[in-house]
Every structure is written in structure tokens, then in C-alpha cells.
Amino acid sequence: MASSEEDGTVEEKENNNKKRTKSALATAWLTFYNIAMTAGWLVLAMAMMRFYIQKGTHKGLYRSIARTLKFFQTFALVEVGHCAIGIVRTSVIVTGVQVCSRIFMVWFITNSIRQIQNEESVILFLVVWTVTEITRYSYYTFNLLHHLPYFIKWARYNLFIVLYPLGVIGELMTIYAALPFVRRSGMYSMRLPNKYNVSFDYYYCLIIVILSYIPLFPQLYFHMLRQRRRVLHGEVIVEKDD
Ligand SMILES: CCCCCCCCCCCCC[C@@H](O)CC(=O)SCCNC(=O)CCNC(=O)[C@H](O)C(C)(C)COP(=O)(O)OP(=O)(O)OC[C@H]1O[C@@H](n2cnc3c(N)ncnc32)[C@H](O)[C@@H]1OP(=O)(O)O
């Protein structure tokens, strides 16, 4: 029996070929990206363990891994691009909130305020992010290669139940610890009068960020719970478009 493609016009065949090339390219890029990100977060995990074993303290740990962390977490911005161009079936908004909040934590909180870098809460979110990302990127990699071990699938769609709240606690405690330093230093703030006639107070901006976790975090968490039902229990989930 002839396939529908064999029956189609030359134009249809060309379109199908283009789509196939595009999806092969997308798969190749995603495989490379996910392997690189898994490796990056594994390097971070090993650097953190080595630091702790050698020094016996978490003090100075952030400084020792800061460069690698900034690189790999910032690089995750391309994931928003993946959603925008449609090579992964994820909402731009959900991914955007997740990635931007992490980049904000890294650059505008932890990296900018030296005094909080040795807080236990920093180690908490770093460890949680690291476990999450090693699991998530290895899940995507093995899935793309069609050789997904069940324990990775299980870990991807179960660990977040505990890790997500723990990560949020670490992040919120870190921002909270930063507040007095931000107020005292007046960093990233603009007071009137100034030539732009604009006033901005980073201290209040951080309070708004803390409060914004209340509506935003449950949406991410419930999104992951829906993904879990879809992937582990085969439920058909109809998600609203962006
Ligand atoms: C500018 C100031 C901003 C301030 C904002 C402040 C408010 C912030 C509130 C938010 C708090 C966030 C806190 C957070 O940082 C804390 C932590 O992360 S703690 C650690 C625990 N975290 C997690 O477990 C993270 C879970 N989140 C995610 O996994 C993703 O980020 C998310 C986008 C939320 C969900 O992922 P997704 O919808 O993509 O789900 P899936 O993984 O199931 O994927 C869906 C399909 O897309 C395919 N896909 C996706 N990405 C890839 C890829 N890179 N390569 C290949 N394929 C990919 C995936 O396979 C699925 O395909 P299919 O449908 O065919 O199965």
C-alpha cells in the first residue's frame, strides 16, 4: 500500500523533507545541549563535594564554584528560546519564570552581596538545584536517545515534590538575609533628586520578589504535578496556551 507521502505532490514531499531535516537538527542540538548541561552540573556537584571534604566547612564554597555556576545557570536562558521557537513542548512563561528567577538569585542576590555568600541557605538552594538539574538534563538526554532508565524518569518526576519547596525555602531565606545589607548600602537604588527624575529602591523590589513567590511558585509546582501525572500515569492533560 502506498503511503500518503508517496501520493502527495512534489511540494508536500519537499515540505516533509524540510520538516524532517529541521527536527533532526533540533534533536541533535538538544542532545548536545542536554549532555553539556548534565556535565556542567556534574562538575558543580563534584566541586562542591571536593570543597567540603577538603575544607570541612561550607564557608567559601560559593566563591569556589561561582564562575561555573554563573556560566551554566545563565546559559539556561537558551531554554526560553527552545520554547519560543517550538523545539520543546513547554510554555515560554513557565520556563521564563523558572530560568529568570534562578538567574536573578545568582547574579542580583548571591553574586552581588558578598556578606550572604556563606549563609547555609545558599548551600541549601545550591545542593537542591544541582540534584534537580543533573536529574532533569540526564532525563532529557536519555529520552532523546530513546534509552531512558526508569529510575531517572522516576527521579525526574518525583524528587521535585520535595526539592522544589526546599529550593524555594533556600532562595527565600537568602533574599531575606540580603535585605539588611541592601538597605544599608542602597545598592542598585536610585534616590531623588537625580537627572532622570526616577526613584528606585532595590530593598522594596526584593520585598516584591519575595511576595511574588506566593502566586508564582504554586503555578510551577502544579505544572510539574500535571507533568508527573502525564508522564508516570499516562493521563491526558489539556494545558492552556501561553
Ligand atoms: C526577574 C525577577 C524574577 C523574580 C521572580 C520571582 C518569583 C519566582 C517564583 C518561582 C520560584 C522558582 C524556584 C526555583 O528556582 C526553585 C527550584 O528550582 S528548586 C529545585 C527543584 N526544581 C525543579 O524540580 C524544577 C522543575 N522545573 C522544571 O523542570 C522546568 O524548569 C519547568 C519549565 C518548570 C517544567 O519543565 P517542562 O514543562 O519542560 O516539563 P518537562 O520536563 O516534563 O518537559 C516537557 C516536554 O518538553 C521536553 N523538553 C523540555 N526541555 C527539554 C530539553 N532541554 N531537551 C529535550 N526535551 C525537552 C520534555 O522532554 C517534554 O517532552 P514530552 O512532552 O515529549 O514528554
CSV table of N, CA, C and O in Angstrom, one decimal, residues 81-129:
chain,number,residue,atom,x,y,z
A,81,GLY,N,14.4,30.2,24.7
A,81,GLY,CA,14.4,30.2,23.2
A,81,GLY,C,13.9,28.9,22.6
A,81,GLY,O,13.1,28.9,21.7
A,82,HIS,N,14.3,27.8,23.3
A,82,HIS,CA,13.8,26.5,22.8
A,82,HIS,C,12.2,26.5,22.7
A,82,HIS,O,11.6,26.0,21.8
A,83,CYS,N,11.6,27.0,23.8
A,83,CYS,CA,10.2,27.0,23.9
A,83,CYS,C,9.6,28.0,22.8
A,83,CYS,O,8.6,27.7,22.1
A,84,ALA,N,10.3,29.2,22.7
A,84,ALA,CA,9.8,30.2,21.8
A,84,ALA,C,9.8,29.7,20.4
A,84,ALA,O,8.8,30.0,19.6
A,85,ILE,N,10.8,29.0,20.0
A,85,ILE,CA,10.8,28.5,18.6
A,85,ILE,C,10.1,27.2,18.4
A,85,ILE,O,10.0,26.7,17.3
A,86,GLY,N,9.7,26.6,19.5
A,86,GLY,CA,8.8,25.4,19.4
A,86,GLY,C,9.6,24.1,19.3
A,86,GLY,O,9.0,23.1,18.9
A,87,ILE,N,10.9,24.1,19.6
A,87,ILE,CA,11.5,22.8,19.5
A,87,ILE,C,11.3,21.9,20.8
A,87,ILE,O,11.6,20.7,20.8
A,88,VAL,N,10.8,22.5,21.9
A,88,VAL,CA,10.3,21.7,23.0
A,88,VAL,C,8.9,22.1,23.3
A,88,VAL,O,8.6,23.3,23.2
A,89,ARG,N,8.1,21.1,23.8
A,89,ARG,CA,6.7,21.4,24.1
A,89,ARG,C,6.5,21.9,25.5
A,89,ARG,O,6.1,21.2,26.4
A,90,THR,N,7.0,23.1,25.8
A,90,THR,CA,6.9,23.7,27.1
A,90,THR,C,6.5,25.2,27.0
A,90,THR,O,6.9,25.8,26.0
A,91,SER,N,5.8,25.6,28.0
A,91,SER,CA,5.3,27.0,27.9
A,91,SER,C,6.5,28.0,28.1
A,91,SER,O,7.3,27.8,29.0
A,92,VAL,N,6.5,29.1,27.3
A,92,VAL,CA,7.6,30.1,27.4
A,92,VAL,C,7.5,30.7,28.8
A,92,VAL,O,8.5,31.0,29.4
A,93,ILE,N,6.3,30.9,29.2
A,93,ILE,CA,6.1,31.7,30.5
A,93,ILE,C,6.6,30.8,31.7
A,93,ILE,O,7.4,31.3,32.5
A,94,VAL,N,6.2,29.5,31.7
A,94,VAL,CA,6.6,28.7,32.8
A,94,VAL,C,8.2,28.6,32.8
A,94,VAL,O,8.8,28.8,33.9
A,95,THR,N,8.8,28.3,31.7
A,95,THR,CA,10.2,28.2,31.6
A,95,THR,C,10.9,29.6,31.9
A,95,THR,O,11.9,29.7,32.6
A,96,GLY,N,10.3,30.7,31.4
A,96,GLY,CA,10.8,32.0,31.6
A,96,GLY,C,10.9,32.3,33.1
A,96,GLY,O,11.9,32.8,33.6
A,97,VAL,N,9.8,32.1,33.8
A,97,VAL,CA,9.8,32.4,35.3
A,97,VAL,C,10.8,31.6,36.0
A,97,VAL,O,11.6,32.1,36.8
A,98,GLN,N,10.9,30.3,35.6
A,98,GLN,CA,11.8,29.4,36.3
A,98,GLN,C,13.3,29.8,36.1
A,98,GLN,O,14.1,30.0,37.0
A,99,VAL,N,13.6,30.1,34.8
A,99,VAL,CA,15.0,30.4,34.5
A,99,VAL,C,15.4,31.8,35.0
A,99,VAL,O,16.4,32.0,35.6
A,100,CYS,N,14.4,32.8,34.8
A,100,CYS,CA,14.8,34.2,35.2
A,100,CYS,C,14.9,34.3,36.7
A,100,CYS,O,15.7,35.0,37.2
A,101,SER,N,14.1,33.5,37.5
A,101,SER,CA,14.2,33.6,38.9
A,101,SER,C,15.5,33.1,39.4
A,101,SER,O,16.1,33.6,40.3
A,102,ARG,N,16.0,32.0,38.7
A,102,ARG,CA,17.3,31.5,39.1
A,102,ARG,C,18.4,32.5,38.8
A,102,ARG,O,19.4,32.6,39.5
A,103,ILE,N,18.3,33.1,37.6
A,103,ILE,CA,19.4,34.0,37.1
A,103,ILE,C,19.4,35.2,38.1
A,103,ILE,O,20.5,35.7,38.5
A,104,PHE,N,18.2,35.6,38.5
A,104,PHE,CA,18.1,36.7,39.5
A,104,PHE,C,18.8,36.3,40.8
A,104,PHE,O,19.6,37.1,41.3
A,105,MET,N,18.5,35.1,41.3
A,105,MET,CA,19.2,34.6,42.5
A,105,MET,C,20.7,34.6,42.4
A,105,MET,O,21.4,35.0,43.3
A,106,VAL,N,21.2,34.2,41.3
A,106,VAL,CA,22.6,34.1,41.1
A,106,VAL,C,23.3,35.4,41.0
A,106,VAL,O,24.2,35.8,41.8
A,107,TRP,N,22.8,36.2,40.0
A,107,TRP,CA,23.5,37.5,39.7
A,107,TRP,C,23.2,38.6,40.7
A,107,TRP,O,24.1,39.3,41.1
A,108,PHE,N,21.9,38.8,40.9
A,108,PHE,CA,21.5,40.0,41.7
A,108,PHE,C,21.4,39.8,43.2
A,108,PHE,O,21.1,40.8,43.9
A,109,ILE,N,21.5,38.6,43.6
A,109,ILE,CA,21.5,38.4,45.1
A,109,ILE,C,22.8,37.8,45.5
A,109,ILE,O,23.6,38.5,46.0
A,110,THR,N,23.1,36.5,45.2
A,110,THR,CA,24.2,35.8,45.8
A,110,THR,C,25.5,36.4,45.3
A,110,THR,O,26.5,36.7,46.1
A,111,ASN,N,25.6,36.7,44.0
A,111,ASN,CA,26.9,37.2,43.5
A,111,ASN,C,27.1,38.7,43.9
A,111,ASN,O,28.2,39.1,44.1
A,112,SER,N,26.0,39.4,44.0
A,112,SER,CA,26.2,40.9,44.3
A,112,SER,C,26.4,41.2,45.8
A,112,SER,O,26.9,42.2,46.1
A,113,ILE,N,26.0,40.3,46.6
A,113,ILE,CA,26.1,40.6,48.1
A,113,ILE,C,27.0,39.6,48.8
A,113,ILE,O,26.6,38.5,49.2
A,114,ARG,N,28.3,40.0,48.8
A,114,ARG,CA,29.3,39.1,49.4
A,114,ARG,C,28.9,38.6,50.8
A,114,ARG,O,29.2,37.4,51.1
A,115,GLN,N,28.3,39.5,51.6
A,115,GLN,CA,28.1,39.2,53.0
A,115,GLN,C,27.2,38.0,53.2
A,115,GLN,O,27.2,37.4,54.3
A,116,ILE,N,26.4,37.6,52.2
A,116,ILE,CA,25.5,36.5,52.4
A,116,ILE,C,26.0,35.2,51.8
A,116,ILE,O,25.3,34.1,51.9
A,117,GLN,N,27.1,35.2,51.1
A,117,GLN,CA,27.6,34.1,50.3
A,117,GLN,C,27.9,32.8,51.2
A,117,GLN,O,27.8,31.7,50.7
A,118,ASN,N,28.1,33.1,52.5
A,118,ASN,CA,28.4,31.9,53.4
A,118,ASN,C,27.2,31.5,54.2
A,118,ASN,O,27.3,30.6,55.1
A,119,GLU,N,26.0,32.0,53.8
A,119,GLU,CA,24.8,31.6,54.6
A,119,GLU,C,24.5,30.1,54.2
A,119,GLU,O,24.7,29.7,53.1
A,120,GLU,N,23.9,29.4,55.2
A,120,GLU,CA,23.6,28.0,55.0
A,120,GLU,C,22.5,27.9,53.9
A,120,GLU,O,22.4,26.9,53.1
A,121,SER,N,21.6,28.9,53.8
A,121,SER,CA,20.5,28.9,52.8
A,121,SER,C,21.1,28.8,51.4
A,121,SER,O,20.4,28.3,50.5
A,122,VAL,N,22.2,29.5,51.2
A,122,VAL,CA,22.9,29.4,49.8
A,122,VAL,C,23.2,28.0,49.5
A,122,VAL,O,23.0,27.5,48.4
A,123,ILE,N,23.8,27.3,50.5
A,123,ILE,CA,24.2,25.9,50.2
A,123,ILE,C,23.0,25.1,50.0
A,123,ILE,O,23.0,24.2,49.1
A,124,LEU,N,21.9,25.4,50.7
A,124,LEU,CA,20.7,24.6,50.6
A,124,LEU,C,20.2,24.7,49.1
A,124,LEU,O,20.0,23.7,48.4
A,125,PHE,N,20.0,26.0,48.6
A,125,PHE,CA,19.5,26.0,47.2
A,125,PHE,C,20.5,25.5,46.2
A,125,PHE,O,20.1,24.9,45.2
A,126,LEU,N,21.8,25.7,46.5
A,126,LEU,CA,22.8,25.2,45.5
A,126,LEU,C,22.7,23.6,45.4
A,126,LEU,O,22.7,23.1,44.3
A,127,VAL,N,22.6,23.0,46.5
A,127,VAL,CA,22.6,21.5,46.5
A,127,VAL,C,21.3,21.0,45.8
A,127,VAL,O,21.3,20.2,45.0
A,128,VAL,N,20.2,21.7,46.2
A,128,VAL,CA,18.9,21.3,45.6
A,128,VAL,C,18.9,21.6,44.1
A,128,VAL,O,18.5,20.7,43.3
A,129,TRP,N,19.4,22.7,43.6
A,129,TRP,CA,19.4,23.0,42.2
A,129,TRP,C,20.3,21.9,41.5
A,129,TRP,O,19.9,21.4,40.4
